[in-house]
PDB file of C-alpha atoms in Angstrom:
ATOM      1  CA  ASN A  26      83.262 -31.095 284.182  1.00 68.00           C
ATOM      2  CA  ALA A  27      83.042 -27.323 284.381  1.00 78.00           C
ATOM      3  CA  GLY A  28      85.365 -27.139 287.411  1.00 93.00           C
ATOM      4  CA  VAL A  29      84.744 -23.906 289.327  1.00 96.00           C
ATOM      5  CA  THR A  30      82.248 -21.446 287.887  1.00 96.00           C
ATOM      6  CA  GLN A  31      81.590 -17.890 289.026  1.00 97.00           C
ATOM      7  CA  THR A  32      78.834 -15.421 288.250  1.00 96.00           C
ATOM      8  CA  PRO A  33      78.707 -12.664 287.265  1.00 96.00           C
ATOM      9  CA  LYS A  34      81.898 -12.070 285.247  1.00 95.00           C
ATOM     10  CA  PHE A  35      81.654  -8.281 285.571  1.00 96.00           C
ATOM     11  CA  GLN A  36      79.678  -5.966 287.824  1.00 96.00           C
ATOM     12  CA  VAL A  37      79.492  -2.233 288.406  1.00 97.00           C
ATOM     13  CA  LEU A  38      77.944  -1.050 291.674  1.00 96.00           C
ATOM     14  CA  LYS A  39      77.303   2.292 293.269  1.00 97.00           C
ATOM     15  CA  THR A  40      78.545   2.903 296.808  1.00 97.00           C
ATOM     16  CA  GLY A  41      76.071   1.450 299.289  1.00 97.00           C
ATOM     17  CA  GLN A  42      74.527  -1.101 296.940  1.00 97.00           C
ATOM     18  CA  SER A  43      74.547  -4.779 297.812  1.00 96.00           C
ATOM     19  CA  MET A  44      75.268  -7.824 295.717  1.00 96.00           C
ATOM     20  CA  THR A  45      76.038 -11.522 295.951  1.00 97.00           C
ATOM     21  CA  LEU A  46      78.786 -13.272 294.030  1.00 98.00           C
ATOM     22  CA  GLN A  47      77.996 -16.889 293.231  1.00 97.00           C
ATOM     23  CA  CYS A  48      80.436 -19.784 293.050  1.00 97.00           C
ATOM     24  CA  ALA A  49      79.866 -23.448 292.298  1.00 97.00           C
ATOM     25  CA  GLN A  50      82.181 -26.445 291.898  1.00 97.00           C
ATOM     26  CA  ASP A  51      81.467 -29.865 290.445  1.00 96.00           C
ATOM     27  CA  MET A  52      84.566 -31.701 291.714  1.00 95.00           C
ATOM     28  CA  ASN A  53      82.999 -32.881 295.001  1.00 94.00           C
ATOM     29  CA  HIS A  54      85.565 -30.821 296.922  1.00 95.00           C
ATOM     30  CA  ASN A  55      85.168 -30.296 300.636  1.00 94.00           C
ATOM     31  CA  SER A  56      86.814 -26.880 300.955  1.00 93.00           C
ATOM     32  CA  MET A  57      85.977 -23.630 299.213  1.00 95.00           C
ATOM     33  CA  TYR A  58      87.520 -20.161 299.328  1.00 95.00           C
ATOM     34  CA  TRP A  59      86.952 -16.558 298.367  1.00 96.00           C
ATOM     35  CA  TYR A  60      89.919 -14.332 297.502  1.00 96.00           C
ATOM     36  CA  ARG A  61      90.339 -10.822 296.253  1.00 96.00           C
ATOM     37  CA  GLN A  62      93.234  -9.818 294.015  1.00 95.00           C
ATOM     38  CA  ASP A  63      94.534  -6.268 293.837  1.00 92.00           C
ATOM     39  CA  PRO A  64      97.608  -4.995 291.953  1.00 81.00           C
ATOM     40  CA  GLY A  65     100.798  -5.674 293.897  1.00 73.00           C
ATOM     41  CA  MET A  66      98.916  -7.440 296.715  1.00 75.00           C
ATOM     42  CA  GLY A  67      98.590 -10.949 295.380  1.00 82.00           C
ATOM     43  CA  LEU A  68      95.593 -13.008 296.449  1.00 90.00           C
ATOM     44  CA  ARG A  69      94.146 -12.235 299.857  1.00 91.00           C
ATOM     45  CA  LEU A  70      91.808 -14.686 301.536  1.00 91.00           C
ATOM     46  CA  ILE A  71      88.445 -13.203 302.492  1.00 95.00           C
ATOM     47  CA  TYR A  72      86.596 -16.225 303.871  1.00 95.00           C
ATOM     48  CA  TYR A  73      86.888 -19.955 303.542  1.00 93.00           C
ATOM     49  CA  SER A  74      84.804 -23.022 304.242  1.00 93.00           C
ATOM     50  CA  ALA A  75      86.860 -26.026 305.267  1.00 89.00           C
ATOM     51  CA  SER A  76      83.835 -28.293 304.933  1.00 90.00           C
ATOM     52  CA  GLU A  77      80.115 -28.093 304.316  1.00 90.00           C
ATOM     53  CA  GLY A  78      78.436 -26.319 307.208  1.00 88.00           C
ATOM     54  CA  THR A  79      81.494 -24.363 308.379  1.00 93.00           C
ATOM     55  CA  THR A  80      82.863 -20.953 307.447  1.00 95.00           C
ATOM     56  CA  ASP A  81      85.817 -19.017 308.822  1.00 93.00           C
ATOM     57  CA  LYS A  82      87.310 -15.569 308.391  1.00 93.00           C
ATOM     58  CA  GLY A  83      90.435 -15.160 306.362  1.00 90.00           C
ATOM     59  CA  GLU A  84      92.840 -12.278 306.127  1.00 87.00           C
ATOM     60  CA  VAL A  85      90.429  -9.523 304.979  1.00 94.00           C
ATOM     61  CA  PRO A  86      86.825 -10.391 306.011  1.00 96.00           C
ATOM     62  CA  ASN A  87      85.516  -6.923 306.902  1.00 96.00           C
ATOM     63  CA  GLY A  88      82.612  -5.816 304.715  1.00 96.00           C
ATOM     64  CA  TYR A  89      81.826  -9.328 303.480  1.00 97.00           C
ATOM     65  CA  ASN A  90      79.654 -12.264 304.454  1.00 97.00           C
ATOM     66  CA  VAL A  91      79.553 -15.784 303.070  1.00 97.00           C
ATOM     67  CA  SER A  92      77.182 -18.708 302.877  1.00 97.00           C
ATOM     68  CA  ARG A  93      78.108 -22.325 302.207  1.00 96.00           C
ATOM     69  CA  LEU A  94      74.766 -23.236 300.706  1.00 89.00           C
ATOM     70  CA  ASN A  95      75.656 -26.893 300.157  1.00 94.00           C
ATOM     71  CA  LYS A  96      78.764 -28.846 299.237  1.00 95.00           C
ATOM     72  CA  ARG A  97      78.801 -27.377 295.722  1.00 96.00           C
ATOM     73  CA  GLU A  98      78.029 -23.714 296.318  1.00 97.00           C
ATOM     74  CA  PHE A  99      79.731 -20.926 298.262  1.00 98.00           C
ATOM     75  CA  SER A 100      78.470 -17.366 297.907  1.00 97.00           C
ATOM     76  CA  LEU A 101      80.043 -14.044 298.875  1.00 98.00           C
ATOM     77  CA  ARG A 102      77.860 -11.085 299.811  1.00 97.00           C
ATOM     78  CA  LEU A 103      78.683  -7.405 299.948  1.00 96.00           C
ATOM     79  CA  GLU A 104      75.988  -5.768 302.078  1.00 93.00           C
ATOM     80  CA  SER A 105      76.992  -2.153 301.429  1.00 96.00           C
ATOM     81  CA  ALA A 106      79.617  -1.831 298.726  1.00 96.00           C
ATOM     82  CA  ALA A 107      82.487   0.642 299.109  1.00 97.00           C
ATOM     83  CA  PRO A 108      85.018   1.866 296.511  1.00 96.00           C
ATOM     84  CA  SER A 109      87.735  -0.002 298.478  1.00 96.00           C
ATOM     85  CA  GLN A 110      86.006  -3.230 297.465  1.00 97.00           C
ATOM     86  CA  THR A 111      86.798  -2.625 293.796  1.00 97.00           C
ATOM     87  CA  SER A 112      88.811  -5.704 292.920  1.00 97.00           C
ATOM     88  CA  VAL A 113      88.877  -9.008 291.110  1.00 97.00           C
ATOM     89  CA  TYR A 114      87.260 -11.763 293.163  1.00 98.00           C
ATOM     90  CA  PHE A 115      88.239 -15.395 292.793  1.00 97.00           C
ATOM     91  CA  CYS A 116      86.516 -18.443 294.156  1.00 97.00           C
ATOM     92  CA  ALA A 117      88.506 -21.637 294.609  1.00 96.00           C
ATOM     93  CA  SER A 118      87.931 -25.159 295.834  1.00 95.00           C
ATOM     94  CA  SER A 119      90.130 -27.974 297.091  1.00 92.00           C
ATOM     95  CA  GLU A 120      89.688 -31.553 298.168  1.00 89.00           C
ATOM     96  CA  MET A 121      90.574 -30.549 301.701  1.00 78.00           C
ATOM     97  CA  SER A 122      92.160 -27.606 303.474  1.00 72.00           C
ATOM     98  CA  VAL A 123      95.715 -26.705 302.342  1.00 69.00           C
ATOM     99  CA  SER A 124      95.610 -29.076 299.358  1.00 79.00           C
ATOM    100  CA  ALA A 125      95.786 -27.964 295.724  1.00 86.00           C
ATOM    101  CA  GLN A 126      93.233 -25.287 294.880  1.00 91.00           C
ATOM    102  CA  TYR A 127      91.280 -24.939 291.667  1.00 94.00           C
ATOM    103  CA  PHE A 128      90.204 -21.453 290.754  1.00 96.00           C
ATOM    104  CA  GLY A 129      87.271 -19.983 288.906  1.00 96.00           C
ATOM    105  CA  PRO A 130      87.676 -17.356 286.163  1.00 95.00           C
ATOM    106  CA  GLY A 131      87.031 -14.435 288.503  1.00 96.00           C
ATOM    107  CA  THR A 132      84.491 -11.627 288.918  1.00 97.00           C
ATOM    108  CA  ARG A 133      85.617  -8.111 288.134  1.00 96.00           C
ATOM    109  CA  LEU A 134      83.851  -5.656 290.436  1.00 97.00           C
ATOM    110  CA  LEU A 135      83.925  -1.889 290.172  1.00 97.00           C
ATOM    111  CA  VAL A 136      82.365   0.169 292.951  1.00 97.00           C
ATOM    112  CA  LEU A 137      81.787   3.809 292.058  1.00 96.00           C
TER     113      LEU A 137
ATOM    114  CA  THR B  20     103.544  -7.069 305.271  1.00 59.00           C
ATOM    115  CA  GLN B  21     103.123 -10.202 303.166  1.00 68.00           C
ATOM    116  CA  LEU B  22     103.523 -13.525 304.944  1.00 84.00           C
ATOM    117  CA  LEU B  23     105.197 -14.798 301.783  1.00 91.00           C
ATOM    118  CA  GLU B  24     107.645 -12.516 299.999  1.00 93.00           C
ATOM    119  CA  GLN B  25     108.274 -13.188 296.339  1.00 95.00           C
ATOM    120  CA  SER B  26     111.230 -11.839 294.386  1.00 96.00           C
ATOM    121  CA  PRO B  27     111.775 -10.349 291.996  1.00 96.00           C
ATOM    122  CA  GLN B  28     108.452  -8.583 291.592  1.00 94.00           C
ATOM    123  CA  PHE B  29     109.003  -8.159 287.832  1.00 96.00           C
ATOM    124  CA  LEU B  30     111.327 -10.004 285.460  1.00 97.00           C
ATOM    125  CA  SER B  31     111.755  -9.453 281.741  1.00 97.00           C
ATOM    126  CA  ILE B  32     114.090 -11.754 279.817  1.00 96.00           C
ATOM    127  CA  GLN B  33     114.825 -12.983 276.306  1.00 97.00           C
ATOM    128  CA  GLU B  34     113.707 -16.328 274.983  1.00 97.00           C
ATOM    129  CA  GLY B  35     116.252 -19.016 275.790  1.00 97.00           C
ATOM    130  CA  GLU B  36     117.513 -17.495 279.049  1.00 97.00           C
ATOM    131  CA  ASN B  37     117.357 -19.234 282.421  1.00 97.00           C
ATOM    132  CA  LEU B  38     115.762 -17.659 285.487  1.00 97.00           C
ATOM    133  CA  THR B  39     115.020 -18.296 289.127  1.00 97.00           C
ATOM    134  CA  VAL B  40     112.275 -16.743 291.229  1.00 97.00           C
ATOM    135  CA  TYR B  41     112.029 -16.969 294.978  1.00 97.00           C
ATOM    136  CA  CYS B  42     109.384 -17.317 297.655  1.00 96.00           C
ATOM    137  CA  ASN B  43     110.496 -16.600 301.233  1.00 95.00           C
ATOM    138  CA  SER B  44     108.873 -16.531 304.640  1.00 93.00           C
ATOM    139  CA  SER B  45     109.737 -16.612 308.317  1.00 91.00           C
ATOM    140  CA  SER B  46     106.902 -19.103 308.869  1.00 90.00           C
ATOM    141  CA  VAL B  47     106.950 -22.859 308.457  1.00 91.00           C
ATOM    142  CA  PHE B  48     104.426 -24.338 306.054  1.00 90.00           C
ATOM    143  CA  SER B  49     102.996 -27.827 305.832  1.00 87.00           C
ATOM    144  CA  SER B  50     102.944 -27.511 302.047  1.00 88.00           C
ATOM    145  CA  LEU B  51     103.846 -24.993 299.414  1.00 92.00           C
ATOM    146  CA  GLN B  52     102.306 -24.585 296.008  1.00 94.00           C
ATOM    147  CA  TRP B  53     103.242 -22.717 292.857  1.00 96.00           C
ATOM    148  CA  TYR B  54     100.622 -21.350 290.471  1.00 96.00           C
ATOM    149  CA  ARG B  55     100.758 -19.539 287.149  1.00 96.00           C
ATOM    150  CA  GLN B  56      98.167 -16.942 286.263  1.00 95.00           C
ATOM    151  CA  GLU B  57      97.547 -15.495 282.809  1.00 92.00           C
ATOM    152  CA  PRO B  58      95.733 -12.184 282.225  1.00 87.00           C
ATOM    153  CA  GLY B  59      91.980 -12.408 282.740  1.00 87.00           C
ATOM    154  CA  GLU B  60      92.108 -15.912 284.188  1.00 91.00           C
ATOM    155  CA  GLY B  61      92.348 -17.585 287.560  1.00 93.00           C
ATOM    156  CA  PRO B  62      95.607 -19.115 288.831  1.00 95.00           C
ATOM    157  CA  VAL B  63      96.429 -22.641 287.691  1.00 95.00           C
ATOM    158  CA  LEU B  64      98.333 -25.036 289.918  1.00 94.00           C
ATOM    159  CA  LEU B  65     101.819 -26.032 288.731  1.00 96.00           C
ATOM    160  CA  VAL B  66     103.116 -28.080 291.650  1.00 94.00           C
ATOM    161  CA  THR B  67     102.753 -28.886 295.347  1.00 92.00           C
ATOM    162  CA  VAL B  68     105.782 -29.607 297.545  1.00 91.00           C
ATOM    163  CA  VAL B  69     105.394 -30.975 301.054  1.00 90.00           C
ATOM    164  CA  THR B  70     108.768 -32.327 302.246  1.00 91.00           C
ATOM    165  CA  GLY B  71     111.679 -30.131 303.306  1.00 92.00           C
ATOM    166  CA  GLY B  72     114.408 -30.291 300.663  1.00 93.00           C
ATOM    167  CA  GLU B  73     112.054 -31.731 298.063  1.00 94.00           C
ATOM    168  CA  VAL B  74     112.819 -31.058 294.393  1.00 96.00           C
ATOM    169  CA  LYS B  75     110.208 -31.524 291.685  1.00 96.00           C
ATOM    170  CA  LYS B  76     110.642 -31.142 287.948  1.00 96.00           C
ATOM    171  CA  LEU B  77     107.958 -30.297 285.440  1.00 93.00           C
ATOM    172  CA  LYS B  78     109.546 -30.265 281.979  1.00 95.00           C
ATOM    173  CA  ARG B  79     111.727 -27.101 282.007  1.00 96.00           C
ATOM    174  CA  LEU B  80     110.540 -26.004 285.456  1.00 97.00           C
ATOM    175  CA  THR B  81     112.332 -27.088 288.641  1.00 97.00           C
ATOM    176  CA  PHE B  82     110.771 -26.433 292.041  1.00 97.00           C
ATOM    177  CA  GLN B  83     112.582 -26.710 295.349  1.00 96.00           C
ATOM    178  CA  PHE B  84     111.209 -26.571 298.896  1.00 95.00           C
ATOM    179  CA  GLY B  85     113.660 -25.334 301.521  1.00 93.00           C
ATOM    180  CA  ASP B  86     114.949 -27.747 304.152  1.00 93.00           C
ATOM    181  CA  ALA B  87     113.161 -25.810 306.896  1.00 93.00           C
ATOM    182  CA  ARG B  88     109.947 -25.569 304.836  1.00 92.00           C
ATOM    183  CA  LYS B  89     110.012 -21.770 304.979  1.00 93.00           C
ATOM    184  CA  ASP B  90     111.038 -20.960 301.423  1.00 93.00           C
ATOM    185  CA  SER B  91     110.941 -22.198 297.861  1.00 96.00           C
ATOM    186  CA  SER B  92     112.382 -21.468 294.458  1.00 97.00           C
ATOM    187  CA  LEU B  93     111.250 -21.946 290.878  1.00 97.00           C
ATOM    188  CA  HIS B  94     113.882 -22.299 288.172  1.00 97.00           C
ATOM    189  CA  ILE B  95     112.976 -22.152 284.486  1.00 97.00           C
ATOM    190  CA  THR B  96     115.469 -23.407 281.919  1.00 97.00           C
ATOM    191  CA  ALA B  97     115.471 -21.986 278.389  1.00 97.00           C
ATOM    192  CA  ALA B  98     112.452 -19.764 278.921  1.00 97.00           C
ATOM    193  CA  GLN B  99     109.881 -19.489 276.154  1.00 97.00           C
ATOM    194  CA  PRO B 100     107.282 -16.784 275.414  1.00 96.00           C
ATOM    195  CA  GLY B 101     104.611 -19.238 276.574  1.00 95.00           C
ATOM    196  CA  ASP B 102     106.106 -19.052 280.079  1.00 96.00           C
ATOM    197  CA  THR B 103     104.968 -15.435 280.345  1.00 96.00           C
ATOM    198  CA  GLY B 104     102.614 -14.901 283.274  1.00 95.00           C
ATOM    199  CA  LEU B 105     102.264 -14.161 286.961  1.00 96.00           C
ATOM    200  CA  TYR B 106     103.872 -16.819 289.156  1.00 97.00           C
ATOM    201  CA  LEU B 107     102.370 -17.124 292.619  1.00 96.00           C
ATOM    202  CA  CYS B 108     103.535 -19.161 295.570  1.00 95.00           C
ATOM    203  CA  ALA B 109     101.149 -20.178 298.329  1.00 93.00           C
ATOM    204  CA  GLY B 110     101.904 -21.668 301.730  1.00 90.00           C
ATOM    205  CA  GLY B 111      99.546 -23.909 303.639  1.00 83.00           C
ATOM    206  CA  ARG B 112      99.302 -23.861 307.388  1.00 77.00           C
ATOM    207  CA  ASN B 113      96.485 -24.564 309.831  1.00 72.00           C
ATOM    208  CA  ASN B 114      93.394 -24.547 307.641  1.00 67.00           C
ATOM    209  CA  ASP B 115      94.194 -21.860 305.122  1.00 70.00           C
ATOM    210  CA  MET B 116      96.546 -20.912 302.353  1.00 79.00           C
ATOM    211  CA  ARG B 117      98.410 -17.607 302.103  1.00 86.00           C
ATOM    212  CA  PHE B 118      99.618 -16.285 298.768  1.00 90.00           C
ATOM    213  CA  GLY B 119     102.598 -14.157 297.886  1.00 92.00           C
ATOM    214  CA  ALA B 120     102.183 -11.076 295.687  1.00 91.00           C
ATOM    215  CA  GLY B 121     103.719 -12.888 292.732  1.00 94.00           C
ATOM    216  CA  THR B 122     106.508 -12.494 290.179  1.00 96.00           C
ATOM    217  CA  ARG B 123     105.386 -11.118 286.843  1.00 95.00           C
ATOM    218  CA  LEU B 124     107.522 -12.784 284.145  1.00 97.00           C
ATOM    219  CA  THR B 125     107.754 -11.584 280.554  1.00 97.00           C
ATOM    220  CA  VAL B 126     109.689 -13.669 278.039  1.00 97.00           C
ATOM    221  CA  LYS B 127     110.413 -11.800 274.837  1.00 96.00           C
ATOM    222  CA  PRO B 128     110.799 -13.691 271.538  1.00 95.00           C
TER     223      PRO B 128
END
């Protein structure tokens, strides 16, 4: 089992460009999450999907959209990237909401 | 303001020393988890505690959940360089988890 995989690993964007971060899990988990991690801020929840077919805003959703494509895949889209979105993005999954989360290796995004 | 406050923010100790790190909140959580994160990787779950007053041990690590389910502590006995990392606590409530900013631990040989 690969667990949680994320692509790409690194990305450099110019301000205003768009991109989609991909996440997939092979653990048959119901819930999936997108976080961003910035120095001194810990992990902040962007969006989550408690189950297939549902998505909800987290703590910092502005500037992002998500799609729960199926039970395995949960993508994060930046429609018009801004320098404030420079961060490390982590996808995670769990069997159900508020249970143990399993994280991917992260995507390092730099917006110039 | 973080929902979960972790202290200390940084901790540097010598191999063999004991340490305790804290995770505090004014909110009640249905569960609390501790993770360790190494540079360039995602966090890895260490433990989940769900009952007020619960104590769990994982080798040299002891985790305690406060009676009121608002706070938690992690105690490491005889720290080793392999314990170096960022320790994150996360509280579950409603349908989401909230993370603290973490304690960055360095254990020097």
